Amino acid sequence: MFGTKSFRQQFPIFQHHPNLVYLDSAATTQKPKMVIDGITNFYQKENANIHRGIYDLAAQTTQKYESVRQKVAEFIGAKHQSEIVYTSGTTASINLVAHSFLLPRLEQGDEVLVSAMEHHANLIPWQMACKQKGAHLRVIPIDQAGNIDLAAYKKMLSAKVKMVAVVHISNTLATINPIEAMIEMAHQKGIPILIDGAQSTAHSPIDVASLDCDFFTFSGHKIFGPTGIGVLYGKATHLAAMSPYQFGGDMIRTVTYQDATYAPAPQKFEAGTTNIAGVIGLGHAIDFLQQFDKKAIALFVKELGAYAREKLLSLNDLTIIGNAQHKTGIVSFVLNNVHPHDVATFLGTANIAIRAGHHCTQPLMDFYEIPATSRASFSIYNNRAEIDFLVDEIKGIQSFFAV
Ligand code: PLP
């Protein structure tokens, strides 16, 4: 049923663009009607600010906003809803941890570990923290195929390491990292670990309690929800020990001209009027996803990726970047003598939407000694016919540039 014509009807974008072949879901997913309607309905019938008004509308909106927190907690297997912090997205979640959790603990000469395949969002916040404190950011190596070097990682986990931050699924290579093992290895040395789940939350069953990660982050817009809303999961003990990152309304307990005391987590991290409609939309996105078996989604997307790889590999003068043992429905490739931007532009004229560039992983491009790749990424509304069309159009590009 995924990828069929009737399934695609749940996504209004395909009615407005009947010929659109959307292969850029790693950048952002398309939105189901029930999410769009849920947000419209909220603004039309339920709009009020939260945690403030005592009139009915405000009370109901507050109740709905908080019930989504419980929904998120269940969705990712958190023990308690107070471990769920609303943020504007994965980037904001990671910045919050780098600022409020790591910085106060980090000292000169300490180390922070990230992998060689991190998105800039899971690299620069740690880089900045290390620069501020005279600490060192160390990079867990990968092999040419895009597998993390677990033996090297094990050796790097010394007493100097104050934090590990690693991506669950690489947005560029498609690698599914062995996060269970990485979490366990970090914890054996008493080191906290953050998992960047931006690319995994839509496609993989996530259970933060059994994973036992210290922090987990994801963005609403990559799981069929709206932009501008995301989640930071943090273990209750960590969130309790962390100071707020931003200050203002709705995050306090008491305030005088001289001083303030703060609300407990998660409220102390949600200063000001938050993205209420975004939270409502996120709740609908989770309802949408919960209709399906997460393992079935993961398998469908993985199989589309495998099919695309197989077809692309039949072409000459094409190299796939990212051939790890465990991977999902993302395929990065380069064509000999054709720049990825030209590939994306040509495909765009055929209504095929792919991404070309460094995918916010510039150091990874340096590792492969390439400036950019073309990337097709798949989701539940895609199908094999679209991949066949993609491959035919790439053949066309190759013969055009061969002239
Ligand atoms: N991490 C990964 C692996 C990503 O793919 C992305 C976005 O593409 C991010 C982090 C940042 O997510 P956002 O831009 O939603 O904050």
mmCIF file of N, CA, C and O and ligand atoms in Angstrom, residues 26-27 89-92 94 119 121 167 169-171 196 198-199 219 221-222, ligand 1:
data_model
loop_
_atom_site.group_PDB
_atom_site.id
_atom_site.type_symbol
_atom_site.label_atom_id
_atom_site.label_comp_id
_atom_site.label_asym_id
_atom_site.label_seq_id
_atom_site.Cartn_x
_atom_site.Cartn_y
_atom_site.Cartn_z
ATOM 1 N N ALA A 26 14.794 13.322 2.727
ATOM 2 C CA ALA A 26 15.805 13.518 3.780
ATOM 3 C C ALA A 26 15.916 15.003 4.112
ATOM 4 O O ALA A 26 16.318 15.371 5.217
ATOM 5 N N ALA A 27 15.571 15.867 3.144
ATOM 6 C CA ALA A 27 15.577 17.315 3.417
ATOM 7 C C ALA A 27 14.335 17.681 4.211
ATOM 8 O O ALA A 27 14.412 18.305 5.271
ATOM 9 N N GLY A 89 13.664 22.356 16.520
ATOM 10 C CA GLY A 89 14.136 21.302 15.620
ATOM 11 C C GLY A 89 15.393 20.652 16.159
ATOM 12 O O GLY A 89 15.878 20.995 17.248
ATOM 13 N N THR A 90 15.911 19.724 15.404
ATOM 14 C CA THR A 90 17.116 18.996 15.820
ATOM 15 C C THR A 90 18.266 19.955 16.136
ATOM 16 O O THR A 90 18.966 19.806 17.138
ATOM 17 N N THR A 91 18.449 20.947 15.272
ATOM 18 C CA THR A 91 19.554 21.899 15.459
ATOM 19 C C THR A 91 19.437 22.584 16.814
ATOM 20 O O THR A 91 20.421 22.667 17.567
ATOM 21 N N ALA A 92 18.240 23.065 17.130
ATOM 22 C CA ALA A 92 18.042 23.755 18.407
ATOM 23 C C ALA A 92 18.238 22.787 19.575
ATOM 24 O O ALA A 92 18.810 23.155 20.611
ATOM 25 N N ILE A 94 20.209 20.176 19.760
ATOM 26 C CA ILE A 94 21.634 19.890 19.981
ATOM 27 C C ILE A 94 22.333 21.117 20.582
ATOM 28 O O ILE A 94 23.144 20.991 21.506
ATOM 29 N N HIS A 119 26.132 15.599 10.400
ATOM 30 C CA HIS A 119 25.542 16.811 9.835
ATOM 31 C C HIS A 119 26.139 17.992 10.608
ATOM 32 O O HIS A 119 26.448 17.867 11.791
ATOM 33 N N ALA A 121 24.808 20.264 12.028
ATOM 34 C CA ALA A 121 24.026 20.518 13.254
ATOM 35 C C ALA A 121 24.558 19.722 14.436
ATOM 36 O O ALA A 121 24.398 20.128 15.588
ATOM 37 N N VAL A 167 25.302 10.521 14.935
ATOM 38 C CA VAL A 167 24.082 10.465 14.142
ATOM 39 C C VAL A 167 23.592 9.017 14.057
ATOM 40 O O VAL A 167 24.401 8.092 13.919
ATOM 41 N N ILE A 169 21.204 7.831 11.674
ATOM 42 C CA ILE A 169 21.260 7.501 10.241
ATOM 43 C C ILE A 169 21.854 8.696 9.506
ATOM 44 O O ILE A 169 21.377 9.827 9.654
ATOM 45 N N SER A 170 22.882 8.444 8.722
ATOM 46 C CA SER A 170 23.555 9.533 8.002
ATOM 47 C C SER A 170 22.686 10.044 6.857
ATOM 48 O O SER A 170 22.241 9.265 6.013
ATOM 49 N N ASN A 171 22.499 11.366 6.815
ATOM 50 C CA ASN A 171 21.675 11.968 5.757
ATOM 51 C C ASN A 171 22.392 11.945 4.409
ATOM 52 O O ASN A 171 21.763 12.110 3.373
ATOM 53 N N ASP A 196 21.610 11.807 17.350
ATOM 54 C CA ASP A 196 20.900 12.677 16.410
ATOM 55 C C ASP A 196 19.973 11.791 15.573
ATOM 56 O O ASP A 196 20.411 11.078 14.672
ATOM 57 N N ALA A 198 17.525 12.765 13.547
ATOM 58 C CA ALA A 198 16.799 13.531 12.512
ATOM 59 C C ALA A 198 16.359 12.645 11.351
ATOM 60 O O ALA A 198 15.261 12.795 10.835
ATOM 61 N N GLN A 199 17.231 11.712 10.940
ATOM 62 C CA GLN A 199 16.890 10.888 9.773
ATOM 63 C C GLN A 199 16.273 9.541 10.147
ATOM 64 O O GLN A 199 15.827 8.817 9.269
ATOM 65 N N SER A 219 13.381 16.245 14.416
ATOM 66 C CA SER A 219 12.642 17.405 13.890
ATOM 67 C C SER A 219 11.275 16.960 13.389
ATOM 68 O O SER A 219 11.167 15.938 12.693
ATOM 69 N N HIS A 221 9.515 18.257 10.969
ATOM 70 C CA HIS A 221 9.316 18.324 9.514
ATOM 71 C C HIS A 221 9.885 17.121 8.775
ATOM 72 O O HIS A 221 9.572 16.910 7.604
ATOM 73 N N LYS A 222 10.709 16.327 9.462
ATOM 74 C CA LYS A 222 11.243 15.128 8.798
ATOM 75 C C LYS A 222 10.399 13.890 9.113
ATOM 76 O O LYS A 222 10.687 12.799 8.648
HETATM 77 N N1 PLP B 1 20.975 15.961 11.606
HETATM 78 C C1 PLP B 1 20.753 15.308 10.461
HETATM 79 C C2 PLP B 1 21.299 13.935 10.273
HETATM 80 C C3 PLP B 1 19.996 15.918 9.458
HETATM 81 O O1 PLP B 1 19.780 15.264 8.299
HETATM 82 C C4 PLP B 1 19.488 17.220 9.673
HETATM 83 C C5 PLP B 1 18.742 17.912 8.601
HETATM 84 O O2 PLP B 1 18.869 17.612 7.441
HETATM 85 C C6 PLP B 1 19.738 17.845 10.896
HETATM 86 C C7 PLP B 1 20.485 17.183 11.839
HETATM 87 C C8 PLP B 1 19.213 19.202 11.189
HETATM 88 O O3 PLP B 1 17.825 19.179 11.257
HETATM 89 P P1 PLP B 1 16.987 20.541 11.319
HETATM 90 O O4 PLP B 1 17.449 21.363 10.159
HETATM 91 O O5 PLP B 1 15.571 20.094 11.190
HETATM 92 O O6 PLP B 1 17.292 21.194 12.618
#
